[in-house]
Short mmCIF file of C-alpha atoms and ligand atoms in Angstrom, two decimals:
data_model
loop_
_atom_site.label_atom_id
_atom_site.label_comp_id
_atom_site.label_asym_id
_atom_site.label_seq_id
_atom_site.Cartn_x
_atom_site.Cartn_y
_atom_site.Cartn_z
CA MET A 1 -43.27 116.25 -22.41
CA ASP A 2 -44.73 113.89 -25.04
CA GLU A 3 -48.04 112.64 -23.62
CA THR A 4 -48.65 110.09 -26.37
CA VAL A 5 -49.17 106.47 -25.37
CA TYR A 6 -47.20 104.25 -27.77
CA LEU A 7 -48.13 100.63 -28.42
CA TYR A 8 -45.68 98.39 -30.28
CA LYS A 9 -47.02 95.13 -31.71
CA GLY A 10 -44.67 92.19 -32.15
CA GLU A 11 -43.21 89.06 -30.58
CA VAL A 12 -42.43 90.24 -27.07
CA PHE A 13 -39.57 88.46 -25.27
CA TYR A 14 -37.77 89.28 -22.04
CA PHE A 15 -36.22 87.56 -19.06
CA LYS A 16 -37.88 87.49 -15.64
CA ASP A 17 -34.94 85.80 -13.95
CA SER A 18 -31.83 83.73 -14.58
CA PRO A 19 -32.28 80.71 -16.87
CA LEU A 20 -29.56 79.02 -14.79
CA LYS A 21 -31.84 79.06 -11.76
CA PHE A 22 -35.38 78.80 -13.13
CA ASP A 23 -37.02 76.82 -15.95
CA GLU A 24 -39.60 79.53 -16.50
CA SER A 25 -37.12 82.35 -16.63
CA TYR A 26 -38.68 84.42 -19.40
CA SER A 27 -41.91 85.87 -20.77
CA TYR A 28 -42.74 85.32 -24.42
CA TYR A 29 -45.84 86.58 -26.24
CA PRO A 30 -45.82 85.61 -29.98
CA ASP A 31 -48.68 88.10 -30.57
CA GLY A 32 -47.50 90.57 -28.01
CA ALA A 33 -47.55 94.26 -27.30
CA LEU A 34 -45.35 96.70 -25.49
CA VAL A 35 -46.87 99.90 -24.12
CA VAL A 36 -44.65 102.93 -23.61
CA TYR A 37 -45.55 106.23 -21.98
CA ARG A 38 -43.17 109.10 -21.18
CA GLY A 39 -40.17 106.94 -22.08
CA LYS A 40 -41.08 104.12 -19.67
CA ILE A 41 -42.51 100.63 -20.08
CA ILE A 42 -46.12 100.66 -18.87
CA GLU A 43 -47.01 97.12 -19.79
CA ALA A 44 -45.87 94.12 -21.83
CA GLY A 45 -48.05 91.14 -22.64
CA ALA A 46 -50.49 89.56 -25.09
CA TYR A 47 -51.86 92.07 -27.62
CA GLU A 48 -55.42 90.75 -27.22
CA ASN A 49 -55.37 91.42 -23.49
CA ILE A 50 -53.76 94.81 -23.73
CA LYS A 51 -55.28 96.60 -26.73
CA GLU A 52 -58.65 97.58 -25.17
CA ARG A 53 -56.98 99.34 -22.31
CA TYR A 54 -55.18 101.80 -24.57
CA PRO A 55 -57.73 102.97 -27.16
CA GLU A 56 -55.85 106.24 -27.55
CA ALA A 57 -52.47 104.58 -28.24
CA LEU A 58 -50.42 105.25 -31.34
CA VAL A 59 -49.72 101.77 -32.72
CA THR A 60 -46.53 100.71 -34.47
CA ASP A 61 -46.86 97.31 -36.05
CA TYR A 62 -43.75 95.13 -35.87
CA SER A 63 -45.68 91.86 -36.27
CA GLY A 64 -43.35 88.95 -37.04
CA LYS A 65 -40.41 90.74 -35.44
CA LEU A 66 -39.07 90.21 -31.94
CA LEU A 67 -39.32 93.03 -29.43
CA MET A 68 -36.60 92.58 -26.81
CA PRO A 69 -34.88 94.74 -24.18
CA GLY A 70 -31.87 96.62 -25.57
CA LEU A 71 -28.56 94.78 -25.27
CA ILE A 72 -26.01 95.77 -22.62
CA ASP A 73 -22.26 95.68 -23.33
CA SER A 74 -20.30 95.51 -20.08
CA HIS A 75 -16.78 96.14 -21.44
CA ILE A 76 -15.83 98.21 -24.49
CA HIS A 77 -13.21 100.86 -25.35
CA TYR A 78 -14.85 103.66 -27.29
CA PRO A 79 -11.56 105.35 -28.33
CA GLN A 80 -10.56 102.12 -30.06
CA SER A 81 -13.49 102.29 -32.50
CA GLU A 82 -11.24 103.19 -35.41
CA MET A 83 -8.53 100.61 -34.69
CA ILE A 84 -10.79 97.57 -34.67
CA GLY A 85 -9.35 94.55 -36.48
CA MET A 86 -5.64 95.47 -36.46
CA TYR A 87 -3.30 92.61 -37.22
CA GLY A 88 -0.70 91.43 -34.85
CA LYS A 89 0.57 89.58 -31.85
CA GLN A 90 -0.76 89.45 -28.33
CA LEU A 91 -2.07 91.82 -25.71
CA LEU A 92 1.02 93.74 -24.56
CA ASP A 93 2.45 94.23 -28.10
CA TRP A 94 -0.97 95.17 -29.40
CA LEU A 95 -1.38 97.84 -26.70
CA ASN A 96 2.00 99.38 -27.56
CA GLU A 97 1.66 99.19 -31.35
CA TYR A 98 -1.95 100.24 -31.85
CA THR A 99 -3.86 101.19 -28.74
CA TYR A 100 -1.66 103.80 -27.15
CA PRO A 101 -0.95 105.74 -30.38
CA THR A 102 -4.70 105.78 -31.11
CA GLU A 103 -5.64 106.98 -27.63
CA GLU A 104 -3.21 109.91 -27.77
CA ALA A 105 -5.61 111.91 -29.95
CA PHE A 106 -8.39 112.07 -27.35
CA GLY A 107 -7.08 115.15 -25.55
CA ASP A 108 -8.70 117.02 -28.47
CA SER A 109 -12.37 117.56 -27.62
CA GLU A 110 -13.49 117.85 -31.19
CA TYR A 111 -11.77 114.64 -32.22
CA ALA A 112 -13.11 112.82 -29.15
CA GLY A 113 -16.60 114.12 -29.92
CA ARG A 114 -16.47 112.82 -33.48
CA VAL A 115 -15.44 109.31 -32.39
CA ALA A 116 -17.95 109.34 -29.50
CA ARG A 117 -20.78 110.12 -31.93
CA PHE A 118 -19.73 107.35 -34.31
CA PHE A 119 -19.41 104.95 -31.37
CA VAL A 120 -22.86 105.63 -29.90
CA ASN A 121 -24.53 105.33 -33.30
CA GLU A 122 -22.68 102.09 -34.00
CA LEU A 123 -23.96 100.70 -30.69
CA PHE A 124 -27.53 101.60 -31.67
CA ARG A 125 -27.09 100.04 -35.12
CA ASN A 126 -26.11 96.82 -33.33
CA GLY A 127 -28.97 96.91 -30.83
CA THR A 128 -26.87 97.94 -27.84
CA THR A 129 -28.59 100.55 -25.69
CA THR A 130 -26.25 100.61 -22.65
CA CYS A 131 -22.54 100.11 -22.30
CA MET A 132 -19.81 100.33 -19.71
CA ALA A 133 -17.01 101.95 -21.69
CA TYR A 134 -13.39 102.86 -21.14
CA ALA A 135 -12.51 106.39 -22.25
CA THR A 136 -8.84 107.49 -22.36
CA VAL A 137 -6.66 109.18 -19.77
CA HIS A 138 -7.95 112.59 -20.97
CA LYS A 139 -10.89 114.32 -19.28
CA GLU A 140 -11.98 115.50 -22.73
CA SER A 141 -12.63 111.90 -23.79
CA VAL A 142 -15.10 111.40 -20.94
CA ASN A 143 -16.82 114.73 -21.50
CA ALA A 144 -17.27 113.82 -25.18
CA LEU A 145 -18.91 110.44 -24.54
CA PHE A 146 -21.21 111.59 -21.74
CA SER A 147 -22.23 114.58 -23.89
CA VAL A 148 -23.27 112.45 -26.85
CA ALA A 149 -25.01 109.87 -24.61
CA SER A 150 -26.93 112.71 -22.94
CA GLU A 151 -28.26 113.92 -26.30
CA TYR A 152 -29.96 110.53 -26.69
CA ASN A 153 -30.89 110.17 -23.01
CA MET A 154 -28.94 106.90 -23.11
CA GLN A 155 -27.88 104.92 -20.04
CA MET A 156 -24.10 105.35 -20.24
CA LEU A 157 -21.38 104.19 -17.88
CA THR A 158 -17.84 105.40 -18.50
CA GLY A 159 -14.81 106.97 -16.88
CA LYS A 160 -11.32 108.36 -17.34
CA VAL A 161 -8.56 105.79 -17.63
CA LEU A 162 -6.00 105.96 -14.82
CA MET A 163 -2.41 105.12 -15.89
CA ASN A 164 0.69 106.34 -14.10
CA ARG A 165 3.38 103.88 -15.18
CA ASN A 166 4.49 101.64 -18.06
CA ALA A 167 2.74 103.69 -20.73
CA PRO A 168 3.80 106.50 -23.10
CA GLN A 169 4.44 109.79 -21.29
CA SER A 170 1.65 111.48 -23.25
CA LEU A 171 -0.91 109.02 -21.84
CA MET A 172 0.08 109.09 -18.21
CA ASP A 173 -1.45 110.93 -15.29
CA THR A 174 -0.16 110.91 -11.71
CA GLU A 175 -1.71 109.59 -8.54
CA GLU A 176 -2.75 113.15 -7.65
CA SER A 177 -3.91 114.36 -11.08
CA GLY A 178 -5.73 111.09 -11.82
CA GLU A 179 -7.68 111.35 -8.59
CA ALA A 180 -8.42 115.07 -9.02
CA ASP A 181 -9.55 114.64 -12.64
CA SER A 182 -11.75 111.67 -11.75
CA ARG A 183 -13.34 113.59 -8.88
CA GLU A 184 -14.05 116.54 -11.17
CA LEU A 185 -15.70 114.24 -13.73
CA ILE A 186 -17.76 112.46 -11.05
CA GLU A 187 -19.03 115.81 -9.80
CA ALA A 188 -19.82 116.92 -13.35
CA TRP A 189 -21.49 113.79 -14.71
CA HIS A 190 -22.32 111.05 -12.18
CA LYS A 191 -26.10 110.56 -11.90
CA LYS A 192 -26.69 113.55 -14.16
CA GLY A 193 -29.51 112.27 -16.37
CA ARG A 194 -28.74 108.60 -17.09
CA ASN A 195 -24.96 108.98 -16.85
CA LEU A 196 -23.03 106.92 -14.30
CA TYR A 197 -19.34 107.23 -13.55
CA VAL A 198 -16.91 104.31 -13.62
CA ILE A 199 -13.55 104.65 -11.83
CA THR A 200 -11.20 103.17 -14.39
CA PRO A 201 -7.66 102.06 -13.57
CA ARG A 202 -6.72 100.35 -16.88
CA PHE A 203 -4.94 97.46 -15.14
CA SER A 204 -2.32 96.92 -12.50
CA ILE A 205 0.61 96.98 -14.92
CA THR A 206 -0.10 100.63 -15.74
CA SER A 207 -1.13 101.80 -12.25
CA THR A 208 1.06 101.85 -9.14
CA HIS A 209 -0.27 100.47 -5.88
CA GLY A 210 -0.67 104.10 -4.78
CA GLN A 211 -2.88 104.87 -7.78
CA LEU A 212 -4.98 101.75 -7.23
CA ILE A 213 -5.48 102.84 -3.61
CA SER A 214 -6.50 106.32 -4.72
CA ALA A 215 -9.08 104.71 -7.05
CA ALA A 216 -10.50 102.70 -4.14
CA ARG A 217 -10.56 105.83 -1.98
CA LEU A 218 -12.60 107.65 -4.65
CA HIS A 219 -15.04 104.76 -4.77
CA GLU A 220 -15.44 104.93 -1.00
CA GLU A 221 -16.11 108.63 -1.27
CA TYR A 222 -18.69 108.04 -4.04
CA PRO A 223 -19.99 104.53 -3.23
CA ASP A 224 -22.56 104.41 -6.02
CA THR A 225 -19.93 104.83 -8.72
CA TYR A 226 -18.52 101.72 -10.41
CA ILE A 227 -15.00 100.34 -10.85
CA GLN A 228 -13.70 98.69 -14.01
CA THR A 229 -10.35 97.17 -14.84
CA HIS A 230 -8.74 94.19 -16.58
CA LEU A 231 -7.83 90.92 -14.86
CA SER A 232 -6.05 87.78 -15.98
CA GLU A 233 -6.38 88.20 -19.75
CA ASN A 234 -3.02 86.91 -20.94
CA ARG A 235 -0.22 84.78 -19.44
CA ASN A 236 2.51 87.39 -20.03
CA GLU A 237 0.28 90.03 -18.48
CA ILE A 238 -0.20 87.89 -15.37
CA ASP A 239 3.57 87.32 -15.08
CA SER A 240 4.25 91.06 -15.43
CA ALA A 241 1.57 91.96 -12.88
CA LEU A 242 3.06 89.56 -10.34
CA GLU A 243 6.63 90.73 -11.03
CA LEU A 244 5.47 94.27 -10.23
CA SER A 245 3.70 93.07 -7.05
CA PRO A 246 5.88 90.24 -5.70
CA GLU A 247 4.10 90.37 -2.34
CA CYS A 248 0.91 89.04 -3.99
CA SER A 249 0.29 85.33 -4.45
CA ASP A 250 -2.06 85.82 -7.41
CA TYR A 251 -3.29 88.58 -9.74
CA LEU A 252 -6.60 89.21 -7.95
CA GLU A 253 -4.70 89.92 -4.74
CA VAL A 254 -3.13 92.99 -6.39
CA TYR A 255 -6.61 94.51 -6.64
CA GLU A 256 -7.75 93.11 -3.28
CA ARG A 257 -4.86 94.77 -1.46
CA ALA A 258 -5.91 98.10 -2.95
CA GLY A 259 -9.59 97.60 -2.01
CA LEU A 260 -10.84 97.42 -5.59
CA VAL A 261 -12.72 94.11 -5.47
CA THR A 262 -16.27 95.19 -4.67
CA GLU A 263 -19.85 94.38 -5.70
CA ARG A 264 -19.66 97.28 -8.13
CA SER A 265 -16.38 96.17 -9.78
CA VAL A 266 -16.37 94.79 -13.33
CA PHE A 267 -13.28 92.80 -14.31
CA GLY A 268 -12.63 92.33 -18.01
CA HIS A 269 -11.60 88.87 -19.28
CA CYS A 270 -10.76 86.72 -16.18
CA ILE A 271 -9.57 83.87 -18.38
CA HIS A 272 -6.87 82.26 -16.25
CA LEU A 273 -8.36 82.48 -12.75
CA SER A 274 -7.77 79.88 -10.04
CA ASP A 275 -10.73 78.51 -8.09
CA SER A 276 -9.49 80.55 -5.13
CA GLU A 277 -9.61 83.78 -7.15
CA CYS A 278 -13.11 82.89 -8.40
CA ARG A 279 -14.34 82.16 -4.88
CA ARG A 280 -12.98 85.46 -3.58
CA MET A 281 -14.60 87.34 -6.46
CA ALA A 282 -17.91 85.59 -5.79
CA GLU A 283 -17.72 86.43 -2.08
CA ALA A 284 -17.10 90.07 -2.92
CA GLY A 285 -20.00 90.07 -5.42
CA ALA A 286 -17.62 91.20 -8.20
CA ILE A 287 -18.60 90.91 -11.85
CA ILE A 288 -16.83 89.28 -14.83
CA ALA A 289 -17.04 90.75 -18.33
CA HIS A 290 -16.38 87.86 -20.72
CA CYS A 291 -15.13 89.08 -24.11
CA PRO A 292 -14.95 86.10 -26.49
CA THR A 293 -14.19 87.81 -29.83
CA SER A 294 -11.33 89.70 -28.20
CA ASN A 295 -9.96 86.60 -26.47
CA LEU A 296 -9.93 84.65 -29.73
CA PHE A 297 -8.51 87.56 -31.74
CA LEU A 298 -5.57 88.20 -29.38
CA GLY A 299 -5.16 84.48 -28.67
CA SER A 300 -5.60 85.16 -24.97
CA GLY A 301 -7.33 81.91 -24.05
CA LEU A 302 -10.69 80.24 -23.43
CA PHE A 303 -12.78 81.69 -20.62
CA ASP A 304 -14.27 78.95 -18.43
CA MET A 305 -17.98 79.75 -18.05
CA GLN A 306 -18.64 76.52 -16.15
CA GLN A 307 -16.08 77.46 -13.53
CA ALA A 308 -17.69 80.89 -13.14
CA ASN A 309 -21.18 79.34 -12.92
CA ARG A 310 -20.10 76.62 -10.48
CA ILE A 311 -18.59 79.21 -8.16
CA ASN A 312 -21.56 81.49 -8.75
CA ILE A 313 -19.79 84.61 -10.04
CA GLN A 314 -21.96 87.09 -11.90
CA THR A 315 -20.82 86.88 -15.51
CA THR A 316 -21.75 89.22 -18.35
CA LEU A 317 -20.89 89.28 -22.05
CA ALA A 318 -18.97 92.11 -23.68
CA THR A 319 -17.45 93.00 -27.03
CA ASP A 320 -14.16 94.62 -25.89
CA VAL A 321 -13.90 96.60 -29.14
CA GLY A 322 -11.21 97.33 -30.46
CA ALA A 323 -9.54 94.02 -29.47
CA GLY A 324 -13.00 92.57 -29.91
CA THR A 325 -13.83 92.21 -33.59
CA SER A 326 -17.51 93.19 -33.63
CA PHE A 327 -19.81 95.75 -32.04
CA SER A 328 -22.59 93.14 -32.26
CA LEU A 329 -23.52 91.33 -29.05
CA PHE A 330 -25.27 88.71 -31.23
CA ARG A 331 -21.87 87.95 -32.81
CA THR A 332 -20.35 88.01 -29.33
CA MET A 333 -22.93 85.48 -28.08
CA GLY A 334 -22.12 83.27 -31.06
CA GLU A 335 -18.39 83.35 -30.34
CA SER A 336 -19.02 82.77 -26.64
CA TYR A 337 -20.91 79.62 -27.57
CA LYS A 338 -17.91 78.40 -29.60
CA VAL A 339 -15.46 79.17 -26.80
CA GLN A 340 -17.59 77.14 -24.39
CA GLN A 341 -17.87 74.33 -26.95
CA LEU A 342 -14.06 74.07 -26.83
CA ASN A 343 -14.42 73.80 -23.04
CA GLY A 344 -16.99 71.00 -23.44
CA TYR A 345 -19.94 73.20 -22.41
CA PRO A 346 -22.70 73.63 -25.05
CA MET A 347 -24.10 76.79 -23.45
CA SER A 348 -27.81 77.50 -23.94
CA VAL A 349 -28.81 80.56 -25.97
CA PHE A 350 -30.99 81.61 -23.04
CA GLU A 351 -27.90 81.80 -20.82
CA SER A 352 -25.93 83.89 -23.32
CA LEU A 353 -28.83 86.26 -24.07
CA TYR A 354 -29.54 86.68 -20.34
CA LYS A 355 -25.90 87.67 -19.90
CA CYS A 356 -26.40 90.51 -22.42
CA THR A 357 -29.70 91.77 -20.97
CA ARG A 358 -31.30 91.26 -17.57
CA GLY A 359 -28.31 89.36 -16.14
CA THR A 360 -25.99 92.27 -16.87
CA ALA A 361 -28.53 94.79 -15.58
CA LYS A 362 -28.80 92.77 -12.36
CA ALA A 363 -25.03 92.44 -11.96
CA LEU A 364 -24.73 96.23 -12.38
CA LYS A 365 -27.62 96.79 -9.92
CA LEU A 366 -29.53 98.53 -12.69
CA ASP A 367 -32.30 95.93 -13.06
CA ASP A 368 -34.82 98.39 -11.64
CA LYS A 369 -34.10 100.54 -14.73
CA ILE A 370 -33.02 98.40 -17.71
CA GLY A 371 -32.72 94.84 -19.00
CA SER A 372 -36.41 93.80 -18.98
CA PHE A 373 -39.94 94.90 -19.80
CA ASP A 374 -41.11 95.01 -16.19
CA GLN A 375 -43.39 97.96 -15.49
CA GLY A 376 -41.58 101.25 -14.96
CA ARG A 377 -38.35 100.28 -16.72
CA ASP A 378 -36.83 102.73 -19.17
CA ALA A 379 -38.13 101.96 -22.65
CA ASP A 380 -34.80 100.82 -24.12
CA PHE A 381 -35.74 98.12 -26.61
CA ILE A 382 -34.86 96.63 -29.96
CA VAL A 383 -36.80 95.22 -32.87
CA VAL A 384 -35.16 92.11 -34.28
CA ASP A 385 -35.80 90.37 -37.61
CA SER A 386 -34.78 86.75 -37.13
CA THR A 387 -34.69 86.17 -40.91
CA ALA A 388 -32.83 89.20 -42.23
CA THR A 389 -30.58 87.23 -44.60
CA PRO A 390 -31.36 84.60 -47.26
CA SER A 391 -29.53 81.96 -45.23
CA GLN A 392 -31.55 82.78 -42.11
CA GLN A 393 -34.77 82.65 -44.15
CA MET A 394 -33.85 79.27 -45.63
CA ARG A 395 -33.02 77.92 -42.17
CA LYS A 396 -36.42 79.09 -40.93
CA ASP A 397 -38.23 77.46 -43.89
CA TYR A 398 -36.44 74.20 -43.11
CA LEU A 399 -37.27 74.33 -39.40
CA GLU A 400 -40.90 75.18 -40.16
CA ARG A 401 -41.16 72.16 -42.46
CA LYS A 402 -39.81 70.03 -39.63
CA GLY A 403 -42.17 71.60 -37.09
CA LYS A 404 -39.22 72.97 -35.11
CA TRP A 405 -39.45 76.72 -35.62
CA ASN A 406 -39.69 77.41 -31.90
CA LEU A 407 -38.36 80.25 -29.76
CA GLU A 408 -35.12 78.50 -28.83
CA ASN A 409 -34.24 77.67 -32.44
CA LYS A 410 -35.13 81.21 -33.48
CA LEU A 411 -32.89 82.80 -30.82
CA PHE A 412 -30.10 80.32 -31.49
CA GLY A 413 -30.19 81.27 -35.17
CA ILE A 414 -29.91 84.95 -34.26
CA GLN A 415 -26.93 84.09 -32.05
CA THR A 416 -25.16 81.92 -34.61
CA LEU A 417 -25.94 83.77 -37.86
CA GLY A 418 -27.04 87.20 -36.68
CA ASP A 419 -25.43 90.61 -36.43
CA ASP A 420 -26.34 94.25 -37.14
CA ARG A 421 -28.36 93.15 -40.19
CA ASN A 422 -30.95 91.64 -37.84
CA ILE A 423 -31.59 94.92 -36.02
CA VAL A 424 -34.68 96.59 -37.51
CA ALA A 425 -34.93 99.42 -34.99
CA THR A 426 -33.49 100.56 -31.68
CA TYR A 427 -35.34 102.68 -29.12
CA VAL A 428 -33.77 104.52 -26.19
CA ALA A 429 -36.02 105.92 -23.45
CA GLY A 430 -38.92 105.48 -25.88
CA ASN A 431 -37.29 107.39 -28.74
CA PRO A 432 -36.29 105.74 -32.02
CA VAL A 433 -32.50 106.19 -32.30
CA TYR A 434 -31.94 103.79 -35.19
CA GLN A 435 -34.12 102.44 -38.00
CA SER A 436 -32.73 100.10 -40.64
CA ASP A 437 -33.26 100.93 -44.31
CA THR A 438 -35.47 97.91 -44.73
CA CYS A 439 -37.67 98.93 -41.83
CA ASN A 440 -41.11 99.40 -43.41
CA HIS A 441 -43.43 98.97 -40.47
CA GLN A 442 -46.81 100.61 -40.56
CA LYS A 443 -48.10 103.19 -38.14
CA THR A 444 -51.84 103.03 -37.66
CA GLY A 445 -54.34 104.40 -35.22
CA MET A 446 -56.58 101.87 -33.51
ZN1 ZN B 501 -10.55 95.85 -22.50
#
């Protein structure tokens, strides 16, 4: 065990609570420090107040850069990494033309391992330290992703896709095999290190009622696992789901009847929900993963953040790669802002950033581990250069001249103009897992 105390100097920023509920929702120390010992956050605060207490610390100087908790992506498909940005049509065509043929390769462990390694490193390059990912129907795909995540001691949530109808034969399981394979993977991986299992029926179109019930039964058997699926992404999808379940009055009811709407269930998209569906989700404590780049790319529609906020549903941001067009949650925040602009809601950057950090951790009941710099949290953090490009630098110079280079303008610039270029370094459980080429910080003793 590494017994070194590490002190990182920089602009420390993290949320204490939701900016929707509190004015003073965050901590910000322009001359701040973050102290890490044995992979955990020991302290975050003003450098002047902290430095004397850790005379033995190894100091890394990131002055002028932001130190923030690692970003959390609540909905992403790792096997789709190589089919990002494929032209054509809407959800159901896109699944048939691109997604299913791509996912067929993941029964091969070596192939799955190669994509899993690319995927995890691409997350780190974009400042994402935790994700809730879909694998494929194959057990090998789950083994591959948990294996790579374990090498980095990364907080990973994933699970085997369940699909027993309306998909290519090569990608289908059965009610029995899907449940048996999921159980085997839960026993092998769930709560081993930082791995957490997610029971993953893709969506109701590709799972029979019997399979959805078997998924709920598994969750009852292992109540600290998660559930993820898709809900109300596209009009044709909603029509198909209701044709397959004519006894249901709306899409959410398909999942409710199976027992899948729980406080540990994450529903991707949720674009076309009625107020009744939103209220029922809120009562159940269910979680929305809003995926703006994907929704714009597939023309699925404009998610209504105000509706979700009004009804008090926990909402998180997510990339949804490969229908999403970027691994960067900064890009995702920027597109979310534009989607809400079209809904007449100029969402604050504090709201969008919260929904990629502490808000997501809280929704996933992981806020005692990730999403902030509270004492004892895992040291998953990122170093962000808010002026990584000439345009960002020029914008800063302008705002400084006007006396407006404040935290909100800085974060909003990262949201609107930022991406992987702004990530200087990414740390997972205290270990550096990514350093940009331009990263030339200085290590000094004190
Ligand atoms: Zn998805």
